[in-house]
Amino acid sequence: MMSSPIQCPPVSRVVIFGGTHGNEMSGVTLVKHWLKDPSELHRKTFEPEPCLANPLAVEKCVRYIDSDLNRSFSEEVLSSSESESDPYEFKRARELNQKYGSGPGLFDFVFDLHNTTSNMGATLLRCSEDDILSLHLAKYLQSSSGNQSMPCYNYLIDIPKKDNVYLQNIGKHSLCLELGPQPQGVIRADVLTRMRELVNCGLDFLDLFNQGKEFPSFETDIYKVLTRVDYPRDHSGEISAFIHSGLQDKDYVPLKPGDPIFTTINGEVLHCNGDTVVYPTFINEAAYYEKKVAFILTEKVSRKVPALKLETLEHHV
C-alpha cells in the first residue's frame, strides 16, 4: 500500500498504569498482582514497570480524591509550582510526570488500564493520530489477541499534545485500554482476563518490534470522536430524560437520524436529529454523569497506516 516504512527507535522503558481511577478494578487488581510478582511481564528486550497511578483513590475504592487524575496532566498543572492547597491529584500528576514523563527519564511506552460501565468491549483508546507505533500495536491486538466475545475497537480522541490532559500523554507512545461493561468497584473475571490478555499481547508486540520484526502497512477502521452529548435538562439543571432502551448498550452500533436516544419518566421519546449515521460510545457511563455526558458520538473513518520497522544506526547518519 505504501513505500518507505516509518522507522522508530527501540522501546526500552515501559510503564503499565492501573488505578488511574481508583474504582476501576481490572487495572487495579492486575497492577497489584504484578507489583507482587512481575515475572509475567518480563520480555527479552525490556522489563515493564507496573504502577498504581492513584493509590489513595485505590485505597478508598473511589474514582478520585479531589479531582480526576486523568484530567490533571495539563501543561498548566505540570509546570506550576506546588501549593499546599493543590488537589491531591495535581500533586500526584506532577510526581508521575517527574518519574515517567520528563527529561532523560521519559518512558517510551505507557499503557493505561481503565474500565467503563458502558458496553464498550475492549476499546483501544489513543490521543494522537500520528502515533504510528501505537496504531500498529492496536492492529496487532485486534488480529492476535483472540476472544471475539469482547472485540477490540480502535478509538481516537485527536488532541494536540499541548491540550492533552490525560495520563497517557506523558510517554513518547501510549495506549489506553478501556474495557467494559464493568460496574465501578466490581471485579468481573471475564473483563479482568481479557485485559490481562491484551496487556501481554501488547508487550509481545513491543518485544517483537525491538527484535527487528517489520510490520506491513495496513488499512483500518478508526472511531474518531466528534462530540459529547449531554442529557436533556430542565430549567434547574436536573436531568429530565434518560438513555432510551433502544440505545442502551448499543455502543459502536450505527445511530441513524430519527433513532430514539432519550426517554422521559412519562414515556416521551426524543430522537436523534442529525443528518448522518454516527456511532455512539460511552453510552450512559456512570462516571460521566458529573461531566454532563450522556454519550460520545464518533465517526468511523478508514486510515491507511504505513509499514513500521526498527530504526537502524544508519538512520542517524
Short mmCIF file of C-alpha atoms in Angstrom, two decimals:
data_model
loop_
_atom_site.label_atom_id
_atom_site.label_comp_id
_atom_site.label_asym_id
_atom_site.label_seq_id
_atom_site.Cartn_x
_atom_site.Cartn_y
_atom_site.Cartn_z
CA MET A 1 0.00 0.00 0.00
CA MET A 2 2.78 2.43 0.87
CA SER A 3 6.54 2.66 0.39
CA SER A 4 9.13 3.91 2.87
CA PRO A 5 8.26 2.33 6.23
CA ILE A 6 8.19 4.53 9.31
CA GLN A 7 11.24 3.92 11.49
CA CYS A 8 11.04 4.12 15.27
CA PRO A 9 13.75 3.61 17.91
CA PRO A 10 13.50 0.58 20.21
CA VAL A 11 11.12 0.64 23.15
CA SER A 12 13.15 0.10 26.29
CA ARG A 13 11.16 1.80 29.06
CA VAL A 14 7.53 0.70 29.50
CA VAL A 15 5.13 1.53 32.32
CA ILE A 16 1.73 -0.07 32.97
CA PHE A 17 -0.62 2.12 35.00
CA GLY A 18 -3.62 0.75 36.86
CA GLY A 19 -5.82 2.63 39.28
CA THR A 20 -5.73 5.95 37.46
CA HIS A 21 -9.33 5.79 38.60
CA GLY A 22 -9.36 4.00 41.94
CA ASN A 23 -12.66 2.13 41.44
CA GLU A 24 -11.86 0.63 38.01
CA MET A 25 -10.91 -2.75 39.34
CA SER A 26 -9.38 -4.69 36.45
CA GLY A 27 -6.32 -2.45 36.20
CA VAL A 28 -6.14 -2.07 39.98
CA THR A 29 -6.17 -5.84 40.51
CA LEU A 30 -3.68 -6.62 37.75
CA VAL A 31 -1.16 -3.96 38.79
CA LYS A 32 -1.38 -5.01 42.45
CA HIS A 33 -0.64 -8.59 41.32
CA TRP A 34 2.26 -7.53 39.09
CA LEU A 35 3.77 -5.38 41.85
CA LYS A 36 3.96 -8.55 43.98
CA ASP A 37 5.05 -10.83 41.13
CA PRO A 38 6.23 -9.09 37.96
CA SER A 39 7.59 -12.27 36.33
CA GLU A 40 4.68 -12.44 33.86
CA LEU A 41 5.67 -9.05 32.43
CA HIS A 42 9.29 -9.95 31.65
CA ARG A 43 10.22 -9.73 27.98
CA LYS A 44 13.52 -10.44 26.24
CA THR A 45 14.20 -6.79 25.38
CA PHE A 46 12.70 -4.87 28.33
CA GLU A 47 11.25 -5.07 31.84
CA PRO A 48 7.91 -3.23 32.15
CA GLU A 49 7.19 -1.34 35.37
CA PRO A 50 3.71 -1.66 36.93
CA CYS A 51 2.43 1.37 38.84
CA LEU A 52 -0.69 2.24 40.83
CA ALA A 53 -1.37 5.72 39.49
CA ASN A 54 -3.73 6.97 42.23
CA PRO A 55 -3.01 4.92 45.37
CA LEU A 56 -5.20 6.98 47.72
CA ALA A 57 -8.21 6.58 45.43
CA VAL A 58 -7.44 2.85 45.12
CA GLU A 59 -7.32 2.56 48.92
CA LYS A 60 -10.75 4.17 49.22
CA CYS A 61 -12.14 2.49 46.06
CA VAL A 62 -13.29 5.80 44.60
CA ARG A 63 -12.69 7.36 41.19
CA TYR A 64 -10.55 10.15 42.67
CA ILE A 65 -9.88 12.04 45.91
CA ASP A 66 -10.12 15.72 44.94
CA SER A 67 -10.18 15.84 41.14
CA ASP A 68 -9.98 13.46 38.18
CA LEU A 69 -6.35 12.34 37.85
CA ASN A 70 -6.91 11.53 34.19
CA ARG A 71 -7.72 15.20 33.55
CA SER A 72 -4.78 16.55 35.58
CA PHE A 73 -1.87 16.33 33.12
CA SER A 74 -2.27 19.74 31.50
CA GLU A 75 0.81 21.82 30.77
CA GLU A 76 -0.51 24.36 33.27
CA VAL A 77 -0.74 21.85 36.13
CA LEU A 78 2.55 20.09 35.38
CA SER A 79 4.54 23.31 35.05
CA SER A 80 3.08 25.21 38.02
CA SER A 81 4.72 25.40 41.44
CA GLU A 82 3.23 23.13 44.06
CA SER A 83 0.96 24.59 46.69
CA GLU A 84 -0.44 23.08 49.89
CA SER A 85 -3.93 23.88 48.62
CA ASP A 86 -3.49 21.93 45.39
CA PRO A 87 -5.83 18.97 44.82
CA TYR A 88 -4.17 15.65 45.66
CA GLU A 89 -4.37 14.56 42.04
CA PHE A 90 -2.46 17.65 40.84
CA LYS A 91 0.38 16.72 43.20
CA ARG A 92 0.25 13.12 42.07
CA ALA A 93 0.25 14.14 38.38
CA ARG A 94 3.47 16.09 38.92
CA GLU A 95 5.04 13.09 40.71
CA LEU A 96 4.14 10.72 37.89
CA ASN A 97 5.31 13.14 35.23
CA GLN A 98 8.60 13.66 37.04
CA LYS A 99 9.23 9.91 37.22
CA TYR A 100 7.91 8.73 33.86
CA GLY A 101 7.39 11.71 31.59
CA SER A 102 10.18 14.25 31.78
CA GLY A 103 13.80 14.72 30.79
CA PRO A 104 16.07 11.69 30.42
CA GLY A 105 13.54 9.61 32.35
CA LEU A 106 10.89 9.90 29.63
CA PHE A 107 9.29 6.48 29.15
CA ASP A 108 8.94 5.05 25.65
CA PHE A 109 5.51 3.48 26.09
CA VAL A 110 2.62 4.00 28.51
CA PHE A 111 -0.21 1.51 28.99
CA ASP A 112 -3.11 3.00 30.99
CA LEU A 113 -5.71 0.46 32.17
CA HIS A 114 -9.34 1.52 32.61
CA ASN A 115 -12.84 0.10 32.97
CA THR A 116 -16.10 1.58 31.79
CA THR A 117 -19.67 0.83 32.85
CA SER A 118 -20.63 1.16 29.16
CA ASN A 119 -20.80 -1.75 26.72
CA MET A 120 -17.52 -0.77 25.04
CA GLY A 121 -15.92 -4.20 24.70
CA ALA A 122 -12.15 -3.77 24.50
CA THR A 123 -11.60 -0.19 23.38
CA LEU A 124 -8.06 0.74 22.35
CA LEU A 125 -8.03 4.45 23.04
CA ARG A 126 -5.38 6.74 21.57
CA CYS A 127 -4.93 10.51 21.77
CA SER A 128 -2.55 11.05 18.86
CA GLU A 129 -3.47 10.40 15.25
CA ASP A 130 0.21 10.37 14.28
CA ASP A 131 1.48 7.75 16.75
CA ILE A 132 2.25 5.05 14.16
CA LEU A 133 3.73 2.68 16.75
CA SER A 134 0.51 2.64 18.80
CA LEU A 135 -1.56 2.18 15.62
CA HIS A 136 0.45 -0.93 14.76
CA LEU A 137 0.13 -2.17 18.34
CA ALA A 138 -3.65 -1.71 18.16
CA LYS A 139 -3.77 -3.63 14.88
CA TYR A 140 -1.69 -6.41 16.44
CA LEU A 141 -4.12 -6.65 19.36
CA GLN A 142 -7.10 -6.79 17.01
CA SER A 143 -5.58 -9.60 14.96
CA SER A 144 -3.67 -11.60 17.58
CA SER A 145 -5.48 -11.49 20.91
CA GLY A 146 -8.49 -13.71 20.11
CA ASN A 147 -11.61 -13.59 22.32
CA GLN A 148 -14.19 -12.43 19.80
CA SER A 149 -16.79 -12.19 22.57
CA MET A 150 -15.04 -8.94 23.53
CA PRO A 151 -13.75 -7.46 20.26
CA CYS A 152 -11.22 -4.62 20.03
CA TYR A 153 -12.21 -1.18 18.72
CA ASN A 154 -9.68 1.42 17.58
CA TYR A 155 -10.73 4.71 19.19
CA LEU A 156 -9.22 8.16 18.67
CA ILE A 157 -9.55 11.36 20.67
CA ASP A 158 -7.38 13.52 18.46
CA ILE A 159 -5.89 16.16 20.77
CA PRO A 160 -2.87 18.42 20.18
CA LYS A 161 -0.19 17.48 22.71
CA LYS A 162 -0.29 20.96 24.27
CA ASP A 163 -4.02 20.47 25.06
CA ASN A 164 -3.80 16.84 26.22
CA VAL A 165 -4.75 16.43 29.89
CA TYR A 166 -4.71 12.61 30.00
CA LEU A 167 -2.14 10.45 31.81
CA GLN A 168 -1.11 8.64 28.64
CA ASN A 169 0.21 11.98 27.33
CA ILE A 170 3.36 11.75 29.46
CA GLY A 171 5.01 8.98 27.40
CA LYS A 172 6.53 9.03 23.91
CA HIS A 173 3.93 6.46 22.79
CA SER A 174 0.82 5.25 24.58
CA LEU A 175 -2.33 3.19 24.56
CA CYS A 176 -5.29 3.28 26.95
CA LEU A 177 -7.23 0.04 27.38
CA GLU A 178 -10.88 0.84 28.20
CA LEU A 179 -12.80 -2.39 28.93
CA GLY A 180 -16.45 -2.87 29.80
CA PRO A 181 -19.13 -3.20 30.80
CA GLN A 182 -17.98 -3.46 34.39
CA PRO A 183 -19.57 -1.68 37.38
CA GLN A 184 -17.45 0.65 39.45
CA GLY A 185 -15.79 -1.07 42.40
CA VAL A 186 -16.54 -4.53 40.97
CA ILE A 187 -14.22 -7.20 39.55
CA ARG A 188 -15.55 -9.25 36.62
CA ALA A 189 -13.38 -12.26 35.82
CA ASP A 190 -14.09 -12.12 32.08
CA VAL A 191 -13.13 -8.45 31.82
CA LEU A 192 -10.05 -8.95 34.02
CA THR A 193 -8.91 -11.90 31.92
CA ARG A 194 -9.42 -10.00 28.67
CA MET A 195 -7.41 -7.03 29.94
CA ARG A 196 -4.61 -9.35 31.04
CA GLU A 197 -4.56 -10.95 27.57
CA LEU A 198 -4.38 -7.58 25.87
CA VAL A 199 -1.55 -6.26 28.05
CA ASN A 200 0.52 -9.38 27.49
CA CYS A 201 -0.20 -9.33 23.77
CA GLY A 202 0.84 -5.66 23.65
CA LEU A 203 4.10 -6.45 25.44
CA ASP A 204 4.72 -9.26 22.94
CA PHE A 205 4.29 -6.80 20.07
CA LEU A 206 6.80 -4.34 21.55
CA ASP A 207 9.26 -7.18 22.17
CA LEU A 208 8.96 -8.39 18.56
CA PHE A 209 9.43 -4.83 17.31
CA ASN A 210 12.57 -4.42 19.41
CA GLN A 211 13.96 -7.64 17.94
CA GLY A 212 13.64 -6.25 14.43
CA LYS A 213 10.35 -7.67 13.19
CA GLU A 214 8.89 -5.45 10.47
CA PHE A 215 5.15 -4.84 10.39
CA PRO A 216 3.50 -4.29 7.00
CA SER A 217 1.25 -1.39 6.03
CA PHE A 218 -2.48 -1.88 6.50
CA GLU A 219 -5.83 -0.15 6.37
CA THR A 220 -8.02 0.05 9.47
CA ASP A 221 -11.28 1.49 10.74
CA ILE A 222 -10.99 4.10 13.50
CA TYR A 223 -13.78 5.53 15.62
CA LYS A 224 -12.92 9.22 15.85
CA VAL A 225 -14.61 11.44 18.44
CA LEU A 226 -16.97 14.06 17.03
CA THR A 227 -18.84 15.50 20.01
CA ARG A 228 -20.10 14.85 23.54
CA VAL A 229 -23.86 14.83 24.15
CA ASP A 230 -25.41 15.84 27.48
CA TYR A 231 -28.69 14.60 28.91
CA PRO A 232 -31.74 16.82 28.43
CA ARG A 233 -32.11 19.06 31.47
CA ASP A 234 -34.85 21.20 32.99
CA HIS A 235 -34.57 24.87 33.96
CA SER A 236 -32.88 23.94 37.26
CA GLY A 237 -30.26 21.78 35.58
CA GLU A 238 -31.74 18.44 36.63
CA ILE A 239 -31.68 15.58 34.11
CA SER A 240 -35.14 15.41 32.54
CA ALA A 241 -34.71 12.43 30.20
CA PHE A 242 -32.67 9.24 30.28
CA ILE A 243 -30.99 6.91 27.81
CA HIS A 244 -33.68 5.15 25.75
CA SER A 245 -33.77 1.36 25.96
CA GLY A 246 -33.19 1.24 22.21
CA LEU A 247 -29.84 2.97 22.66
CA GLN A 248 -28.71 1.41 25.95
CA ASP A 249 -25.75 -0.98 25.48
CA LYS A 250 -25.55 -0.15 21.74
CA ASP A 251 -22.03 1.27 21.84
CA TYR A 252 -20.46 1.23 18.35
CA VAL A 253 -23.83 0.34 16.77
CA PRO A 254 -24.74 2.80 13.95
CA LEU A 255 -27.10 5.54 15.14
CA LYS A 256 -29.30 6.84 12.33
CA PRO A 257 -31.30 10.07 12.08
CA GLY A 258 -34.66 9.54 13.78
CA ASP A 259 -33.48 6.74 16.08
CA PRO A 260 -34.63 7.08 19.72
CA ILE A 261 -31.95 8.29 22.13
CA PHE A 262 -33.71 9.62 25.26
CA THR A 263 -36.97 8.98 27.11
CA THR A 264 -38.62 10.95 29.90
CA ILE A 265 -40.05 9.41 33.05
CA ASN A 266 -43.51 9.84 31.47
CA GLY A 267 -42.52 7.98 28.31
CA GLU A 268 -41.90 10.88 25.91
CA VAL A 269 -39.26 9.82 23.37
CA LEU A 270 -36.57 12.11 21.99
CA HIS A 271 -34.99 11.17 18.68
CA CYS A 272 -31.63 11.67 17.00
CA ASN A 273 -31.94 14.81 14.89
CA GLY A 274 -28.68 14.61 12.94
CA ASP A 275 -28.46 14.04 9.21
CA THR A 276 -25.70 11.40 9.07
CA VAL A 277 -25.02 7.99 10.58
CA VAL A 278 -22.80 8.21 13.67
CA TYR A 279 -21.51 5.73 16.24
CA PRO A 280 -22.34 6.36 19.93
CA THR A 281 -19.82 5.33 22.59
CA PHE A 282 -19.56 5.53 26.38
CA ILE A 283 -23.36 5.31 26.48
CA ASN A 284 -24.69 6.01 29.99
CA GLU A 285 -21.20 5.84 31.51
CA ALA A 286 -21.65 6.19 35.27
CA ALA A 287 -18.54 8.33 35.75
CA TYR A 288 -19.66 10.80 33.08
CA TYR A 289 -22.83 11.97 34.85
CA GLU A 290 -20.71 14.52 36.73
CA LYS A 291 -19.14 15.57 33.43
CA LYS A 292 -22.59 16.09 31.87
CA VAL A 293 -22.01 13.49 29.16
CA ALA A 294 -24.74 11.01 28.22
CA PHE A 295 -22.73 9.53 25.36
CA ILE A 296 -19.94 10.43 22.95
CA LEU A 297 -20.58 10.43 19.20
CA THR A 298 -17.90 9.19 16.84
CA GLU A 299 -17.49 8.81 13.10
CA LYS A 300 -16.00 5.67 11.58
CA VAL A 301 -13.12 6.58 9.29
CA SER A 302 -10.72 4.45 7.28
CA ARG A 303 -7.00 5.08 7.79
CA LYS A 304 -4.06 3.83 5.74
CA VAL A 305 -1.12 3.16 8.05
CA PRO A 306 2.44 2.90 6.69
CA ALA A 307 4.69 -0.04 7.45
CA LEU A 308 6.77 0.03 10.63
CA LYS A 309 10.34 -1.06 11.22
CA LEU A 310 13.01 -0.65 13.87
CA GLU A 311 15.19 2.40 13.46
CA THR A 312 18.71 1.45 12.38
CA LEU A 313 22.01 3.09 13.16
CA GLU A 314 22.19 4.25 9.53
CA HIS A 315 19.02 6.26 10.17
CA HIS A 316 21.04 8.58 12.43
CA VAL A 317 23.84 9.15 9.89
#
